[in-house]
Short mmCIF file of C-alpha atoms in Angstrom, two decimals:
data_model
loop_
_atom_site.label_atom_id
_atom_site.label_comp_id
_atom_site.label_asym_id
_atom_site.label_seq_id
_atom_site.Cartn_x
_atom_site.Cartn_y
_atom_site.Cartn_z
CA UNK K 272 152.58 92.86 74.50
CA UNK K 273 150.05 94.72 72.35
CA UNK K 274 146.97 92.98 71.91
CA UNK K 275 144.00 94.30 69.86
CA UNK K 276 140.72 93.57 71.57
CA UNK K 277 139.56 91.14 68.35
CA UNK K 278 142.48 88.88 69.62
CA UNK K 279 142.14 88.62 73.30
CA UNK K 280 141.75 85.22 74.72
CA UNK K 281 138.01 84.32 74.94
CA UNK K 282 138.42 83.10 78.76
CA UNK K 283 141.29 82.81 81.25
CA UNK K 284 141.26 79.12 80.06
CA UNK K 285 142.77 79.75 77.22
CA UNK K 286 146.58 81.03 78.58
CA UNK K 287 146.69 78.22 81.61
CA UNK K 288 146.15 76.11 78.58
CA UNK K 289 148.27 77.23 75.80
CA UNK K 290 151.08 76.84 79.31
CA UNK K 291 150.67 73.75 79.95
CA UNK K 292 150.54 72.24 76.54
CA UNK K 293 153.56 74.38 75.44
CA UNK K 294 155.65 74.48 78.41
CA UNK K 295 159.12 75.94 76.73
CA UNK K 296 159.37 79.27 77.26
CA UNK K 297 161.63 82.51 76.46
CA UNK K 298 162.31 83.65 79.82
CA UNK K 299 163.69 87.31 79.66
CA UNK K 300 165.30 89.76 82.29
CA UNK K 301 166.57 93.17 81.25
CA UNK K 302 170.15 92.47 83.02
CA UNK K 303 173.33 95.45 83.29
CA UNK K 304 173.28 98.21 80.65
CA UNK K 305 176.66 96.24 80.10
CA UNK K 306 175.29 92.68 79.51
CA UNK K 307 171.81 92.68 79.13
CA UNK K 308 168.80 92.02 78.06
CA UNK K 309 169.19 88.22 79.01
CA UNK K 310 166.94 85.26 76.95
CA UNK K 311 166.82 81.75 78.00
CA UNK K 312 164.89 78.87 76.29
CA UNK K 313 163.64 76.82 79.04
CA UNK K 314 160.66 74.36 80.82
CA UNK K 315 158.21 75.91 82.86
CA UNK K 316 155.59 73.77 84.96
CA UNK K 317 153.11 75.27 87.74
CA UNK K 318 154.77 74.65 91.05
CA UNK K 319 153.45 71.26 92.36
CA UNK K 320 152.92 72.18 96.09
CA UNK K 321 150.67 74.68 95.36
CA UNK K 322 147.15 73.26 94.41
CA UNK K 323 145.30 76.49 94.56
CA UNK K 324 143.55 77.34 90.90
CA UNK K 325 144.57 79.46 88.82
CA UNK K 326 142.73 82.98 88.62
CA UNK K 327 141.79 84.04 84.98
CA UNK K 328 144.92 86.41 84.59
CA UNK K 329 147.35 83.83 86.36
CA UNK K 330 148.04 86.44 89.05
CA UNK K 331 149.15 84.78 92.07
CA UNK K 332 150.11 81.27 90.39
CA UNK K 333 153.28 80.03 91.41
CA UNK K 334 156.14 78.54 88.36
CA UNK K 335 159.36 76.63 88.77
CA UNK K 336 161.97 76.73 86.01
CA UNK K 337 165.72 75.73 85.59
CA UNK K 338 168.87 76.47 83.41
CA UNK K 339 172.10 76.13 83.14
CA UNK K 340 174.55 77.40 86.21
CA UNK K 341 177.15 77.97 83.01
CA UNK K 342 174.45 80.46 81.88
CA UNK K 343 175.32 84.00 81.84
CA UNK K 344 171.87 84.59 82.49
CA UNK K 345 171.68 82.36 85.37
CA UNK K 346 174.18 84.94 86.98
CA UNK K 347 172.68 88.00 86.09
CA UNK K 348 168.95 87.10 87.38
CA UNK K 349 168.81 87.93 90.81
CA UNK K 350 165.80 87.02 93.91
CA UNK K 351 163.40 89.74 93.57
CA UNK K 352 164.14 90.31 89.58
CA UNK K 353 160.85 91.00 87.42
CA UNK K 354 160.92 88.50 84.31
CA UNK K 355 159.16 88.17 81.29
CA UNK K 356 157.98 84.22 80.37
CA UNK K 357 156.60 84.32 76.31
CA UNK K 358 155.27 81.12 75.47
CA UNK K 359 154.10 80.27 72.30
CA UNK K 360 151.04 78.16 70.75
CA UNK K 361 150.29 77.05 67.33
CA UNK K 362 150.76 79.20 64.56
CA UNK K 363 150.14 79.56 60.84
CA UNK K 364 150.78 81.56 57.52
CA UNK K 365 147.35 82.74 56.11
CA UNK K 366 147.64 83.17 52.39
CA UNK K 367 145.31 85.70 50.82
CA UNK K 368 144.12 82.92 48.32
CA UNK K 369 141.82 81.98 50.97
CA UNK K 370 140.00 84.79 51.47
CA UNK K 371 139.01 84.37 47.69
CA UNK K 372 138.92 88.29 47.04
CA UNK K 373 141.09 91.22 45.98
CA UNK K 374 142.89 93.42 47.06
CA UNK K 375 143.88 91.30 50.27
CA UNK K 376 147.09 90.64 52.31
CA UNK K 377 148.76 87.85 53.91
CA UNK K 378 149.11 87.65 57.64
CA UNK K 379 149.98 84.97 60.26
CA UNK K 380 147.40 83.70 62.99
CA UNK K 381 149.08 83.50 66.27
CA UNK K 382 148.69 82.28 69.53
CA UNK K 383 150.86 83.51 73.02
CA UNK K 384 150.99 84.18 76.38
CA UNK K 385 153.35 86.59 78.49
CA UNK K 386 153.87 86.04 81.56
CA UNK K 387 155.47 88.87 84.21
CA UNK K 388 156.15 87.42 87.35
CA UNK K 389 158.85 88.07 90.52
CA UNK K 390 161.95 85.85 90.87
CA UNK K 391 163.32 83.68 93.97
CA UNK K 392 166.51 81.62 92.99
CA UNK K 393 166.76 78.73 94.92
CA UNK K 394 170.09 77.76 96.75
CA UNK K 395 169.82 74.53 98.33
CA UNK K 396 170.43 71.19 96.51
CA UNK K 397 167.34 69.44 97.69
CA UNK K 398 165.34 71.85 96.09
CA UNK K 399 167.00 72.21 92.78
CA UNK K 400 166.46 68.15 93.01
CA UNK K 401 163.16 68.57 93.60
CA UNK K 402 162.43 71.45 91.05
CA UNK K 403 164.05 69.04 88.37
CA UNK K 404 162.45 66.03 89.28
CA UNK K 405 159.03 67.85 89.31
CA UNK K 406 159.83 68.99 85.76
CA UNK K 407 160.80 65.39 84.47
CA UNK K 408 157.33 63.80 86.23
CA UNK K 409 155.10 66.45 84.65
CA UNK K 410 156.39 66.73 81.17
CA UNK K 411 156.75 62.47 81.31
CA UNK K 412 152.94 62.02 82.49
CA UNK K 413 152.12 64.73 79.78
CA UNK K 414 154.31 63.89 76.30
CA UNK K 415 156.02 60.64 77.25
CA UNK K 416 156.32 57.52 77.06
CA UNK K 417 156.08 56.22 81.19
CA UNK K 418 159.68 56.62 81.72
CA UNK K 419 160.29 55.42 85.73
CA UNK K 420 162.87 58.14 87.08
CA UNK K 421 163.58 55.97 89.99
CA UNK K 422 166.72 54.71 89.10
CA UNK K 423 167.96 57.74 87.62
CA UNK K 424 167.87 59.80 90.78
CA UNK K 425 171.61 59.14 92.02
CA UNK K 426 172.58 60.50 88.22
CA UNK K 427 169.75 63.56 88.87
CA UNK K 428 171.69 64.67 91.94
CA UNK K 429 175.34 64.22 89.83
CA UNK K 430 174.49 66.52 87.68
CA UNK K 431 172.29 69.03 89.99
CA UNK K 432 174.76 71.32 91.21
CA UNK K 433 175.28 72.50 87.66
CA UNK K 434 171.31 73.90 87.55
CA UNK K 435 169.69 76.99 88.89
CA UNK K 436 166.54 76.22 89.74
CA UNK K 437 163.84 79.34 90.22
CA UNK K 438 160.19 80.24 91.73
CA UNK K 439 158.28 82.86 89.73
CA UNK K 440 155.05 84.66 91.86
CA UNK K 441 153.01 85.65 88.53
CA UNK K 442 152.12 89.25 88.49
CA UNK K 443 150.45 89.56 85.54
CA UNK K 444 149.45 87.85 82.46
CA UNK K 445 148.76 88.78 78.66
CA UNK K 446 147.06 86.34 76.01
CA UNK K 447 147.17 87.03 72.72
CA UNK K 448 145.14 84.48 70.08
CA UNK K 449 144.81 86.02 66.36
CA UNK K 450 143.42 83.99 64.80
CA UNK K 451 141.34 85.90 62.07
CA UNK K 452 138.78 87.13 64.38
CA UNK K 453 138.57 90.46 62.16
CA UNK K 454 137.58 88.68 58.95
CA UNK K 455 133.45 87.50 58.09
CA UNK K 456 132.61 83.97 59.09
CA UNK K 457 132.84 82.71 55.89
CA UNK K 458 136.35 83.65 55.61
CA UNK K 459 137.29 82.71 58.82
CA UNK K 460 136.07 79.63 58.31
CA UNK K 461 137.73 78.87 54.75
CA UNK K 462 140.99 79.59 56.65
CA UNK K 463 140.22 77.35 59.52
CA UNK K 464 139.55 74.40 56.90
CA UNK K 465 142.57 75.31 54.77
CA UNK K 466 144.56 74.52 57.76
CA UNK K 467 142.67 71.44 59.14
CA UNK K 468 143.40 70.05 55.94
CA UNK K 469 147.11 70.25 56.25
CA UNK K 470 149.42 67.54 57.23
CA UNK K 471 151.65 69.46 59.85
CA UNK K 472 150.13 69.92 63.62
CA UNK K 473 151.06 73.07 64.03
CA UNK K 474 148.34 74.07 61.01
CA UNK K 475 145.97 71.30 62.81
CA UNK K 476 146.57 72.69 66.17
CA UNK K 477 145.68 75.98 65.15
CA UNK K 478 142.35 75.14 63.25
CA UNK K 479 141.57 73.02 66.09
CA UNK K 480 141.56 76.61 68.20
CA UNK K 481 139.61 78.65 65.64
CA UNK K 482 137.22 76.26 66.23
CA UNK K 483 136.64 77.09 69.69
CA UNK K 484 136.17 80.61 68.81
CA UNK K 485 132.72 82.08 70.21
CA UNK K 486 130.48 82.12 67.13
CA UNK K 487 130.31 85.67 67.03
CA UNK K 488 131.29 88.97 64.79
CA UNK K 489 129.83 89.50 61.03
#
């Protein structure tokens, strides 16, 4: 991914948590010249047995993901396979009405990571089980609503041989966060109000980030 130096995350904080609060990633393989490249929509979380912290670049983190056996993809990725995880923050059109001068240009303020990382498919069961009962605990003690998996377990290992569950050492991280970094304060900060003022998240969530920004630049 090319990122401009304006939009580089301010701190390593930023891309652990842009992950965590928006867990669904693209994960991405190149595959055969025949088939490939591969793309698969799916949950990440940070592997649950490992409690080290994560370094500013992510190198060295551990990730578990899961898809669908039925997958072509899920064929095609094989133990020791580089992938490609892009996960994706809030995001918003910036109309050049803001900026209150002419000649300007619309744009859209972004926010990603990509993260590279080495494959190792898992075979056994037990640890598919675990990978997807992992998933279910941390996305239900983040977004919902203190569902009890307990009694669901017998129907977890039903439908468990149909997964592919996956480990991902992270090699390598990128963040990107443009959010209108190049413009003057004042114009940075009529588009961070313009979108604070709108009704959908996504607009709130990213004002919420350009607030954060280090007060710096002209």
């Amino acid at each position: 991914m090319f990122v401009p130096h304006d939009y580089r995350e301010p701190d390593g904080s930023w891309m652990a948590d842009l992950i965590r609060a928006h867990p669904l990633a693209l994960a991405m393989i190149n595959g055969s010249a025949d088939g490939g490249p591969f793309a698969t929509h799916l949950p990440v979380i940070p592997d649950p047995q490992v409690s080290a912290e994560w370094p500013d670049d992510l190198t060295g983190a551990t990730l578990l993901g899961h898809m669908n056996r039925a997958n072509p993809h899920w064929e095609a990725l094989q133990t020791g396979d580089v992938i490609l995880l892009a996960f994706t923050g809030p995001h918003a059109y910036v109309s050049p009405a803001v900026y209150e001068t002419t000649p300007a240009a619309p744009t859209w303020n972004f926010t990603s990571v990509h993260v590279r990382g080495v494959v190792t498919k898992i075979d056994s069961l037990e640890e598919t089980l675990a990978v997807v009962r992992a998933t279910a605990l941390s996305f239900e003690a983040r977004f919902g609503a203190d569902w009890d998996q307990s009694e669901s377990v017998d129907y977890f290992r039903r439908i468990v041989p149909g997964v592919g569950a996956f480990r991902i050492a992270v090699t390598g991280a990128e963040g990107m966060f443009k959010l209108s970094q190049e413009q003057p304060a004042e114009v940075r900060e009529r588009v961070r109000k313009s979108f604070g003022e709108r009704g959908c998240t996504r607009h709130r969530e990213t004002a919420e980030l350009m607030g954060r920004l280090p007060q710096t630049g002209p």
